[in-house]
Coordinates of C-alpha atoms in Angstrom, one line a residue:
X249 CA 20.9 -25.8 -50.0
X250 CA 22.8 -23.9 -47.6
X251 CA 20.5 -21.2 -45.5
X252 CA 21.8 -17.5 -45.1
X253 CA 22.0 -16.4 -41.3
X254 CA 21.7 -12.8 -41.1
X255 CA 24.6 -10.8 -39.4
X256 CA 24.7 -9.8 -35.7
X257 CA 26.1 -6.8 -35.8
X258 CA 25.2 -4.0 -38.4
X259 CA 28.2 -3.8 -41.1
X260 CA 28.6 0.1 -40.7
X261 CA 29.2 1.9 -37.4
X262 CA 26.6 2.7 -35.0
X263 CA 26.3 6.6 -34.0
X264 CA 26.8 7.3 -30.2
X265 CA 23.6 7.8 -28.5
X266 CA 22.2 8.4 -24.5
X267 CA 20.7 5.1 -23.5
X268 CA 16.7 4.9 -24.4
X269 CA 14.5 3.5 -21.3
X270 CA 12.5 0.9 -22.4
X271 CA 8.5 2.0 -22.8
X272 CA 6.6 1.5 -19.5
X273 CA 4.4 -1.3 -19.8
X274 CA 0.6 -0.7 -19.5
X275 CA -0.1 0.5 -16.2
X276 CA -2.5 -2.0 -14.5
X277 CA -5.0 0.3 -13.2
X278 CA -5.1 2.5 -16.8
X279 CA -5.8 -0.2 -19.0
X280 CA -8.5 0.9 -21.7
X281 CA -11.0 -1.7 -23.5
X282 CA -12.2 -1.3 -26.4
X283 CA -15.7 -2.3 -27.3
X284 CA -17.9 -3.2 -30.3
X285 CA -20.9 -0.3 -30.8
X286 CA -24.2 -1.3 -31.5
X287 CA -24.0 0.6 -34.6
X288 CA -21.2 -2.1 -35.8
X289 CA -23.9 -5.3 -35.9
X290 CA -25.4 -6.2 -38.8
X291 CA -29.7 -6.4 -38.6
X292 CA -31.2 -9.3 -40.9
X293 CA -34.8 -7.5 -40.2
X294 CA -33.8 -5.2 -42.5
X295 CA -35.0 -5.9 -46.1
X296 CA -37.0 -3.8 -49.1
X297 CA -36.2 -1.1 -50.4
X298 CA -37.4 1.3 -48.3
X299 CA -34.9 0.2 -45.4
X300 CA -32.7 -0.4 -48.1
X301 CA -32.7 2.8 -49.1
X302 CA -32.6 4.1 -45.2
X303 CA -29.7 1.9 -44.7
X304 CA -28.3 3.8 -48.1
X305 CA -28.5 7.3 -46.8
X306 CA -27.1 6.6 -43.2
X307 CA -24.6 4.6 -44.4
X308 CA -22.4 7.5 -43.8
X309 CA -23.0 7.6 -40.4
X310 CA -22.8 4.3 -39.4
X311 CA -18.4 4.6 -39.7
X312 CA -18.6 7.9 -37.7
X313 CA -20.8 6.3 -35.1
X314 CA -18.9 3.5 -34.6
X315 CA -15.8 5.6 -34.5
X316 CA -17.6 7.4 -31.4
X317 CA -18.6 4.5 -29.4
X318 CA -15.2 3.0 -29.9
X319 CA -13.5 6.3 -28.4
X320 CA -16.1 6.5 -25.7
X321 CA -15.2 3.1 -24.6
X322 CA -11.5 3.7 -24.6
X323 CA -12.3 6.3 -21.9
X324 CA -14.0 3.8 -19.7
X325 CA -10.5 2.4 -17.6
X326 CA -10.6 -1.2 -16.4
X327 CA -10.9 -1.8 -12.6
X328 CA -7.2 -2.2 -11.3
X329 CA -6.5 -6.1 -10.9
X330 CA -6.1 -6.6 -6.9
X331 CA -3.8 -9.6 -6.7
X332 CA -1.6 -11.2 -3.4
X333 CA 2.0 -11.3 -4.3
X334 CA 3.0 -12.0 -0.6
X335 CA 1.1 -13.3 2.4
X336 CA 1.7 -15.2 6.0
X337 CA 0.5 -18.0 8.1
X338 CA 0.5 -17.8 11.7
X339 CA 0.7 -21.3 13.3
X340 CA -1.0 -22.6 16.1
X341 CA 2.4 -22.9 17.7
X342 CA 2.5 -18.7 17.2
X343 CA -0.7 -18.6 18.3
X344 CA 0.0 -20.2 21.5
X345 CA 3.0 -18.2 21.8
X346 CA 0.7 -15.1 20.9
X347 CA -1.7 -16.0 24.6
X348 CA 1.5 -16.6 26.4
X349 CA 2.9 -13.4 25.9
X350 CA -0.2 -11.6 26.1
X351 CA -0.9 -12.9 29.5
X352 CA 0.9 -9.9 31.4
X353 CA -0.9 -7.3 29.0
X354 CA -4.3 -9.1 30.1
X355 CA -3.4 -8.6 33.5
X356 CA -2.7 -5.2 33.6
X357 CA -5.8 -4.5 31.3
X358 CA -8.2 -6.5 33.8
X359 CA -6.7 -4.4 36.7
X360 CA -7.3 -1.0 35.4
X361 CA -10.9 -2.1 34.5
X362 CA -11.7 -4.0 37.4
X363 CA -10.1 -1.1 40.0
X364 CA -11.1 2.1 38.0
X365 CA -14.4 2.2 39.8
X366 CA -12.5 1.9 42.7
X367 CA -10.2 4.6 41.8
X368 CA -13.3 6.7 41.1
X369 CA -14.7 6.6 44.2
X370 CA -11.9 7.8 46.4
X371 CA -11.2 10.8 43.7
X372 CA -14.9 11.7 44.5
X373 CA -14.6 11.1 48.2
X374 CA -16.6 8.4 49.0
X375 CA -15.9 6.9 52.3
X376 CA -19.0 4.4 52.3
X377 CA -17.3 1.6 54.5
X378 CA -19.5 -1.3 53.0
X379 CA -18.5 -0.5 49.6
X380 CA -16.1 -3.8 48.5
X381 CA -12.7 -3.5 47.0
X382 CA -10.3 -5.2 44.8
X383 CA -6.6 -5.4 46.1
X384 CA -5.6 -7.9 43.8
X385 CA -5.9 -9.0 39.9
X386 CA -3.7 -11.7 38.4
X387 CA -4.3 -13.8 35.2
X388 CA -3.6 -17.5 35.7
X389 CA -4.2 -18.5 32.5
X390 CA -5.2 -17.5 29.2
X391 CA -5.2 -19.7 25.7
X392 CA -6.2 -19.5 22.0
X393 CA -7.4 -22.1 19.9
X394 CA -8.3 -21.9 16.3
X395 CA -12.3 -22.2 15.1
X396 CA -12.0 -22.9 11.5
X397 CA -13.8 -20.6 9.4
X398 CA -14.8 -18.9 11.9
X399 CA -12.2 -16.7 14.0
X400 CA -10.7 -17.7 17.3
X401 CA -12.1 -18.7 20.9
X402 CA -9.8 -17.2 23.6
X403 CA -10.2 -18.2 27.8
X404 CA -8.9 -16.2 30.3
X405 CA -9.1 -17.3 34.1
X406 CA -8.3 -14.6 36.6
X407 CA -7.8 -14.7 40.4
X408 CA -9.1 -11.6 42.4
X409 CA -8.2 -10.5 46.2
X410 CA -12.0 -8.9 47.1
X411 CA -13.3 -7.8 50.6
X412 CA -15.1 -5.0 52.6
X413 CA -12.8 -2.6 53.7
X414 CA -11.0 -3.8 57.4
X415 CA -11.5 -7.0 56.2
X416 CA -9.3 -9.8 54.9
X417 CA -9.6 -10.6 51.2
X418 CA -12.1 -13.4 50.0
X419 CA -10.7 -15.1 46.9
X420 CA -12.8 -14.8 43.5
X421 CA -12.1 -16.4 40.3
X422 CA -13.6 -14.5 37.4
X423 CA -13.3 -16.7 33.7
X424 CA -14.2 -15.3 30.3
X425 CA -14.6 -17.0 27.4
X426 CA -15.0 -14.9 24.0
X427 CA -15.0 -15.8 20.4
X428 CA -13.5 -13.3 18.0
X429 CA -12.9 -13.3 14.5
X430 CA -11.1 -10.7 12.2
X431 CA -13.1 -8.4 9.5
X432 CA -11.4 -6.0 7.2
X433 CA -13.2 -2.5 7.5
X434 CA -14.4 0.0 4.6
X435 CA -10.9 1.6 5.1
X436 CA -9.2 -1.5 4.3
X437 CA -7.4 -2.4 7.6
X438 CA -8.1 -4.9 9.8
X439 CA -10.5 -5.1 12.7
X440 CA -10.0 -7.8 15.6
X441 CA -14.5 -7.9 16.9
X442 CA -16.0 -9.9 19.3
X443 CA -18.2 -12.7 18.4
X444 CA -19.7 -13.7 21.6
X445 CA -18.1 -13.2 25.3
X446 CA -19.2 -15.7 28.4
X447 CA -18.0 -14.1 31.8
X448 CA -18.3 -16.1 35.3
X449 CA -17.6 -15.3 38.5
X450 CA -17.0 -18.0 41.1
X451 CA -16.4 -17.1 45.0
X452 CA -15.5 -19.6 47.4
X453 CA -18.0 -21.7 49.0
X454 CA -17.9 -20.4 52.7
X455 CA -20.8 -18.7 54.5
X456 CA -19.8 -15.2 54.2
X457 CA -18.8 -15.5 50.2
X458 CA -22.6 -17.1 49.9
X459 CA -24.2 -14.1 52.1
X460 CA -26.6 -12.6 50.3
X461 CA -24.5 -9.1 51.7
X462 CA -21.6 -10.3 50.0
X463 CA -23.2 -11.1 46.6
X464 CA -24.3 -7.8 46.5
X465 CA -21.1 -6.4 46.8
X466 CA -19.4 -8.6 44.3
X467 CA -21.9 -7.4 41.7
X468 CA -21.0 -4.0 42.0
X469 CA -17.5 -4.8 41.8
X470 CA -17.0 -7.1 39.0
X471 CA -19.4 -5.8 36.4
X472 CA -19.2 -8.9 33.5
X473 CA -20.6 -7.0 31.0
X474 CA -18.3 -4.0 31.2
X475 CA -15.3 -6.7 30.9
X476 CA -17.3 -8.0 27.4
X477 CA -17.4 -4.8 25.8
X478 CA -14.1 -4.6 24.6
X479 CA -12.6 -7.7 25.8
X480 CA -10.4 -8.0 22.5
X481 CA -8.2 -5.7 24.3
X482 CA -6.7 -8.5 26.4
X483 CA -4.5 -9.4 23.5
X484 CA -1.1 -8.1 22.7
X485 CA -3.1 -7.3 19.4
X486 CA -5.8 -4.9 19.3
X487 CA -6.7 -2.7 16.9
X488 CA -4.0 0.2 16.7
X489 CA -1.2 -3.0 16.2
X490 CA -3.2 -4.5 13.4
X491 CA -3.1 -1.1 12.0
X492 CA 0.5 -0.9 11.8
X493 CA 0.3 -3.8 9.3
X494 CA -0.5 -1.6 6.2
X495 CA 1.7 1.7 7.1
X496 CA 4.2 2.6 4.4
X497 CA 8.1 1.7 4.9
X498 CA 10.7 3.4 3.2
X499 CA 13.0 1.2 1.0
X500 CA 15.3 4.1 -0.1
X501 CA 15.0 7.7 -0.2
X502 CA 12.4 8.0 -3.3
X503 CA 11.1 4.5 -2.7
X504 CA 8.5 2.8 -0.5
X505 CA 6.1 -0.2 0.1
X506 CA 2.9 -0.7 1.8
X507 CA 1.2 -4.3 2.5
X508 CA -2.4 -4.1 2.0
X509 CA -4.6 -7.0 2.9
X510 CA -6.7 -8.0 0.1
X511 CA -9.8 -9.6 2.7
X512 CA -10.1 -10.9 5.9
X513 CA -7.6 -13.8 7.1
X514 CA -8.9 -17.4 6.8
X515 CA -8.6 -19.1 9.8
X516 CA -8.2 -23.2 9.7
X517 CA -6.6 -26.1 11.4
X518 CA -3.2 -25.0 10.2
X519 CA -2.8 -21.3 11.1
X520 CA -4.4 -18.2 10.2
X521 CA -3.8 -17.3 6.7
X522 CA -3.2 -13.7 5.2
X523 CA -3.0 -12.6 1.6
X524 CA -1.1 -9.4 1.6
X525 CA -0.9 -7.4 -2.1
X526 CA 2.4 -5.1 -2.0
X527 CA 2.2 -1.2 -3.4
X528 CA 5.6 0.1 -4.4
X529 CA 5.9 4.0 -4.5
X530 CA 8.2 6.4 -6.7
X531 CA 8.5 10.2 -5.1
X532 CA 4.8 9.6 -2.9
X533 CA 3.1 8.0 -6.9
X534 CA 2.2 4.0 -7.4
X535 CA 4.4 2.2 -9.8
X536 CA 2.2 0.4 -12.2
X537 CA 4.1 -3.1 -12.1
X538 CA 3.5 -5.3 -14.6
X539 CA 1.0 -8.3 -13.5
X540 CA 1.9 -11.7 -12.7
X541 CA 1.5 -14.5 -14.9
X542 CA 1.8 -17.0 -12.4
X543 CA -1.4 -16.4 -9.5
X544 CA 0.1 -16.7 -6.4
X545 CA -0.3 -19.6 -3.3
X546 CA 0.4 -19.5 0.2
X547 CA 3.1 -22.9 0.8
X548 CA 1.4 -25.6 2.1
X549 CA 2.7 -26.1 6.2
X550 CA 4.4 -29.0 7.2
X551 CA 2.9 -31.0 9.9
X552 CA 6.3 -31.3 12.0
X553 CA 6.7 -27.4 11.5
X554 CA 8.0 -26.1 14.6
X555 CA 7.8 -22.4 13.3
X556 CA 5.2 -19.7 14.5
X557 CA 4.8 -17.5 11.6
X558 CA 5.3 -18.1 8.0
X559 CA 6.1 -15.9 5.2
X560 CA 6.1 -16.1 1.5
X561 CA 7.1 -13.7 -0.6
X562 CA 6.4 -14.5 -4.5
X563 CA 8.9 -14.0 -7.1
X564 CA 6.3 -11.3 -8.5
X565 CA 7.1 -9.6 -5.5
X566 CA 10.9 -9.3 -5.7
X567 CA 10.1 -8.5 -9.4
X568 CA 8.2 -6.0 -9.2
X569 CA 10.5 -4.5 -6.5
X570 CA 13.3 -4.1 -9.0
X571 CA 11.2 -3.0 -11.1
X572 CA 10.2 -0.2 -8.6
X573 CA 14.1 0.8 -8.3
X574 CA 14.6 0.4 -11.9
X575 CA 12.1 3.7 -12.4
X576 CA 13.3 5.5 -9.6
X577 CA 16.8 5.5 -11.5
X578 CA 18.3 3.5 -8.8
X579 CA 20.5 1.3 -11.2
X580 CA 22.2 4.8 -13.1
X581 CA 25.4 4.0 -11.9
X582 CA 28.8 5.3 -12.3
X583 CA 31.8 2.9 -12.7
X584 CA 35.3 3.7 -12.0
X585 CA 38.2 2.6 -14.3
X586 CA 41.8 2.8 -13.9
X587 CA 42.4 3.4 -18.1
X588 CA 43.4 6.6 -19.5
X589 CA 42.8 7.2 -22.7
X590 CA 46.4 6.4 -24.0
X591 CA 46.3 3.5 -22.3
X592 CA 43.3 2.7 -23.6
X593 CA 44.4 3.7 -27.1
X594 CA 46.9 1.1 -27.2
X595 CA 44.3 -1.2 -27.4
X596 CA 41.7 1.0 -29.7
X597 CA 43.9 2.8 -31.7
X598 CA 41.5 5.2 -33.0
X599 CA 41.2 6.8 -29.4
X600 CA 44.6 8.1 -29.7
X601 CA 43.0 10.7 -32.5
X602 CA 39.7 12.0 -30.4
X603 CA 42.1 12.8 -27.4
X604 CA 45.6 14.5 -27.6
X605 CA 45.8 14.9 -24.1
X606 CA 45.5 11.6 -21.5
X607 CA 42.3 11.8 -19.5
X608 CA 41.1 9.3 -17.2
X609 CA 38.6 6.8 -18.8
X610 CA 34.6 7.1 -17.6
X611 CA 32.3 4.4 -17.5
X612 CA 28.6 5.3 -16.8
X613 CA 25.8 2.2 -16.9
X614 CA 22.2 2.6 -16.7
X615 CA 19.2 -0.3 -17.3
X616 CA 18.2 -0.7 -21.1
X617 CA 15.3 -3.5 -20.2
X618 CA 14.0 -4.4 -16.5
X619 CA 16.0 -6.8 -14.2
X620 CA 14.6 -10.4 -14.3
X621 CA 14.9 -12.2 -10.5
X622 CA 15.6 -15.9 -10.9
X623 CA 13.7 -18.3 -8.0
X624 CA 15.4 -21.5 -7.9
X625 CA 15.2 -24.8 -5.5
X626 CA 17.9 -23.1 -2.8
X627 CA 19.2 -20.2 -5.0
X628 CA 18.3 -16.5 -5.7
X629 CA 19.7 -14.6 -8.8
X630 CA 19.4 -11.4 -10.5
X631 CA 19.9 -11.1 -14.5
X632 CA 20.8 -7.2 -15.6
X633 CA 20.6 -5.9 -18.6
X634 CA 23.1 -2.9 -18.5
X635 CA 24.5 -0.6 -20.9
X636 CA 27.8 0.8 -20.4
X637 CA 28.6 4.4 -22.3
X638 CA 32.3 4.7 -22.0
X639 CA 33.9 8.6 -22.3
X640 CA 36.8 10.4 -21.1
X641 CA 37.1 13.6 -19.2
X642 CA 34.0 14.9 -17.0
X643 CA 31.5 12.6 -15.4
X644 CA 29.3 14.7 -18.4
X645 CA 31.4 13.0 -21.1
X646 CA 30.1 12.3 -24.5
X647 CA 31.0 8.8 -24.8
X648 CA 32.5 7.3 -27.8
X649 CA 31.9 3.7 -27.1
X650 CA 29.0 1.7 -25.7
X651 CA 28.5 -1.7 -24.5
X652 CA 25.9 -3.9 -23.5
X653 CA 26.4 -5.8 -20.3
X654 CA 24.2 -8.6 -19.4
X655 CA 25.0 -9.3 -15.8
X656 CA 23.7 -12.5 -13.2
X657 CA 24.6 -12.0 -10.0
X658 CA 24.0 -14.2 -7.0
X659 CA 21.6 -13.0 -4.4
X660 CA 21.9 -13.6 -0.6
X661 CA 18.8 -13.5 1.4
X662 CA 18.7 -13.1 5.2
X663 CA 16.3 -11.5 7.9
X664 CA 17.5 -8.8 10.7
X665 CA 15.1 -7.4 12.9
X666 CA 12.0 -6.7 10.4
X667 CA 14.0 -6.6 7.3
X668 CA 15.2 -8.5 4.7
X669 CA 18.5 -8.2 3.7
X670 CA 19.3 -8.8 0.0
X671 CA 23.0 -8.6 -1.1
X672 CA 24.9 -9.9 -4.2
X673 CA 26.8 -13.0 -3.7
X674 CA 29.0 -13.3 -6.7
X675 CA 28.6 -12.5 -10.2
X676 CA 27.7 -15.4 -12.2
X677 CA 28.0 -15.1 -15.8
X678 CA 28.6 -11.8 -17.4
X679 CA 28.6 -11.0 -21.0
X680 CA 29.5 -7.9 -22.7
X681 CA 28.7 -6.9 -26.5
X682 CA 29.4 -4.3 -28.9
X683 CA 26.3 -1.6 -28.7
X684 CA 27.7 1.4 -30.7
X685 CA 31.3 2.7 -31.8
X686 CA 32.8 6.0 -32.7
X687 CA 36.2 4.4 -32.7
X688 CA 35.1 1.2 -35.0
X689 CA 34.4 -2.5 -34.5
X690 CA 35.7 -3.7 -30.9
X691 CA 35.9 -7.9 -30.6
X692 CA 33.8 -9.1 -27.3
X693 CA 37.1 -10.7 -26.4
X694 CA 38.8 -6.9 -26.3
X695 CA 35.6 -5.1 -24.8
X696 CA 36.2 -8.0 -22.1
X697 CA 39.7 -7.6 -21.2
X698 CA 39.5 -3.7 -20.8
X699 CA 36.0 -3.5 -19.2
X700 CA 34.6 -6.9 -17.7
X701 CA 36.7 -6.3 -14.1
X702 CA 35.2 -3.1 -13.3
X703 CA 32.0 -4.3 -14.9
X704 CA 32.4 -7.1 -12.2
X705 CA 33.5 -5.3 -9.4
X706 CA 31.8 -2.2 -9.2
X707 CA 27.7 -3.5 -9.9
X708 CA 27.6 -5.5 -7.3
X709 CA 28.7 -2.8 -4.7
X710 CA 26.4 -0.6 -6.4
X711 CA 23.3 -3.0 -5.9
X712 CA 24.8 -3.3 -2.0
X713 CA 24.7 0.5 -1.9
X714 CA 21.2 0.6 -2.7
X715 CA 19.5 -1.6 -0.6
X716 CA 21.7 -1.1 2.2
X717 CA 18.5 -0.4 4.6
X718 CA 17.3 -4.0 4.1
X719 CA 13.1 -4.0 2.7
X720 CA 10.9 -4.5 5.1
X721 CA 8.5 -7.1 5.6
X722 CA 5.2 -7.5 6.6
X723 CA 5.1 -7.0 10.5
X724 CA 3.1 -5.7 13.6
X725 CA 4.5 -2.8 15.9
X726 CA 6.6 -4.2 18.9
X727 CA 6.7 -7.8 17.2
X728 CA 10.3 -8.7 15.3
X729 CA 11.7 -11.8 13.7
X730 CA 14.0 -14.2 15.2
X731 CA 16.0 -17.6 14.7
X732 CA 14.9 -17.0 11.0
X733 CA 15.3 -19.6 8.5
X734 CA 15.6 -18.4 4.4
X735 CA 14.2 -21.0 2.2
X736 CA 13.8 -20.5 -1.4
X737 CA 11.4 -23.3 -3.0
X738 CA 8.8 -24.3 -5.4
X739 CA 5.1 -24.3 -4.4
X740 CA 3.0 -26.0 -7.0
X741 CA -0.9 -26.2 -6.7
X742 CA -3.0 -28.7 -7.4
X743 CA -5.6 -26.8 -9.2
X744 CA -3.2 -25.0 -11.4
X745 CA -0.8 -28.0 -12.9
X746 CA -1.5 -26.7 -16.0
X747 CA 0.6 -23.4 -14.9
X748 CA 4.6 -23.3 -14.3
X749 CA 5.4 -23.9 -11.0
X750 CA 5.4 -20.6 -8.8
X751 CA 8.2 -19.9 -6.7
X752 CA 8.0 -18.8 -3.4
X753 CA 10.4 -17.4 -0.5
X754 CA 9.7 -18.8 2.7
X755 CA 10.7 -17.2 6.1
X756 CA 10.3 -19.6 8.9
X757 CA 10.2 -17.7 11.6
X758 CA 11.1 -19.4 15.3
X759 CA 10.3 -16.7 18.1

């Protein structure tokens, strides 16, 4: 027995209409739950009649009770779900690179602190000849090494040039050793603190650098526990550059993004890991994107990795960054055609009777659901779901023919500077379907042949247009990305196999 399929496409014409935006989802931190009332249970202690009958004349006010708690609870909103969609992991490799570039900001740090005193006493005039003096600070060597779980233990050896004044300078070798670990502070940023600091001084084992005189006078000069106050500050990192981490960055005129850190890195063997959750702003307001089924996981790092930072960026993420530019009405695009409308109504005849004169043919698309991003083993795509409202005349043309376009395009992934740079490759596979018709049924294969080419052409340049800046990514002030490699893999975890695989973007990042 032969099953009936039911049509496609509605047997009378569809009425012309403005293309409806899909409803916004739930907004993650607006959810409402509802709960059950007290009032709603059922009590087996009551029995006779005489709670019977109680139970008989409040029976009315049990519904309207119920009713009230239910409402109440609706008012009650769900704590926002905090999530990573994004994080790094900076190496041990990058953290050695990290001490060898700091070395020269250590120097210049140790030199203002040790010689400030200094500076101090010739602003106040002091001409005491026995006072000491530093001519000299240079750091010889400075490292970083990884405590797991616990933070970092950086060592710093500096050479100073010390001696009375009229006197040649005596050598002294001043080491600190300090442990510091990272804590995220009530405002949500990040806080590089001391742990514990170890200073030594060592002066040359001659008879005038073990004088008791002498001793004296390098006490006064190199005060150890001034240089363990704040002896973070030796890093290219403090404070005001982990700061930078979480300041907004524009992505187009209306849009933005801002990395938060979700809790303090985790420092192991393999790097320091951060979890970064990313806020996409409309006109200054948070975009409510929709929440990832998929949890996220940092990529495991490759023993022979030779990078020094590592980034992944989640396929949530580039969702919900369309997403982001789908509200702000970054995909209402305007598409030039080279049809007039007698052209065109040698195709569609019933054209030729809604226009007398020949007008040049308008094409205006805008999103009817949200882009979907495709993560594959080596390749990036984009599916849109357009439709296409097709008028003559004014850019403010009532169109007399609509057409859905569902569009994959190709996306090209590369880093400059701080940015990555997303551009369309080539479309894919487009589609185009009959939506609504004042001028009757159109084939696909006819809606193709006039319209697929400047579907084809002109999106792609759009999408270009818009994120011509690049997005940024999560970075420091002063600190850039070079000799970047793009990966785009699957990260599957071990204590989520019963998931789908997650899909990841990996920078590997060579400085």
């Amino acid at each position: 027995m032969a099953q009936k399929t039911k049509p496609r496409c509605p047997a009378h014409p569809i009425q012309p209409s403005p293309p409806v935006s899909p409803p916004p989802p739930t907004p993650v931190g607006q959810i409402y739950k509802a709960s059950t009332s007290p009032c709603c249970s059922h009590s087996k202690t009551q029995n006779g009649a005489r709670r019977m009958g109680e139970a008989n004349r409040q029976g009315s006010a049990v519904p309207l009770l119920c009713t009230v708690g239910a409402l109440l609870a609706l008012l009650v909103p769900v704590e926002p779900t905090r999530a990573p969609d994004c994080g790094g992991i900076l190496t041990p490799l990058g953290l050695s690179y990290l001490a060898e570039i700091s070395k020269p900001h250590a120097e210049v740090a140790l030199r203002r602190d040790l010689m400030a005193q200094r500076a101090s006493d010739l602003f106040l005039g002091s001409m005491d000849p026995s006072r000491s003096r530093i001519s000299s600070v240079k750091v010889v060597d400075l490292k970083l090494s990884l405590i797991p779980e616990a933070g970092l233990r950086m060592g710093i050896k500096a050479e100073l040039r010390i001696a009375p004044l009229h006197a040649v300078p005596m050598p002294v070798r001043v080491s600190i050793q300090a442990d510091l670990h990272v804590d995220m502070g009530p405002d949500g940023n990040l806080q590089l603190l001391t742990s514990a600091c170890r200073p030594t001084v060592q002066a040359p084992s001659t008879r005038e650098a073990e004088s008791k005189s002498f001793r004296s006078l390098l006490d006064k000069e190199v005060n150890v526990d001034k240089l363990c106050l704040d002896v973070s500050k030796l890093l290219l990192l403090p404070n005001e550059q982990l700061m930078s981490l979480t300041a907004p960055f524009p992505v187009t005129p209306s849009c933005q993004l801002q990395y938060l850190p979700l809790a303090a890195p985790v420092f192991s063997k393999q790097g320091i890991a951060l979890s970064l959750q990313t806020i996409f702003q409309v006109a200054g307001a948070a975009v409510p994107v929709p929440v990832s089924p998929v949890p996220f996981n940092m990529p495991e790092l490759g023993s022979t990795s030779t990078s020094h930072l590592i980034l992944a960026m989640s396929k949530h993420f580039y969702t919900s960054l369309y997403f982001t530019l789908e509200r702000a009405g970054a995909f209402n695009m305007t598409i030039p055609s080279m049809l007039t409308t007698a052209t065109l109504a040698q195709k569609i005849t019933q054209v030729g009777s809604l226009y007398h004169e020949d007008l040049p043919i308008m094409l205006s698309a805008a999103l009817r659901s949200s882009p979907r991003v495709v993560l594959e083993e080596g390749r990036a795509a984009l599916k849109l779901f357009l439709t296409v409202h097709i008028g003559a005349g004014s850019p403010d043309f009532q169109s007399f023919l609509s057409v859905n376009a569902d569009v994959t395009t190709g996306l090209q992934l590369s880093v400059s500077d701080t940015r990555m740079m997303i551009s369309t490759a080539v479309i894919e596979d487009a589609e185009l379907s009959l939506a609504a018709s004042n001028v009757g049924l159109v084939p696909a294969a006819l809606l193709e042949e006039l319209f697929l080419a400047p579907v084809c052409q002109q999106v792609p340049a759009w999408m270009d247009d818009v994120l011509r800046e690049g997005v940024h990514l999560p970075h420091l002030s002063r600190f850039t990305y070079t000799n970047v490699s793009v990966v785009i893999h699957k990260v599957r975890s071990s204590t989520c196999k019963v998931l789908p695989a997650t899909r990841h973007l990996r920078c590997s990042c060579y400085t």
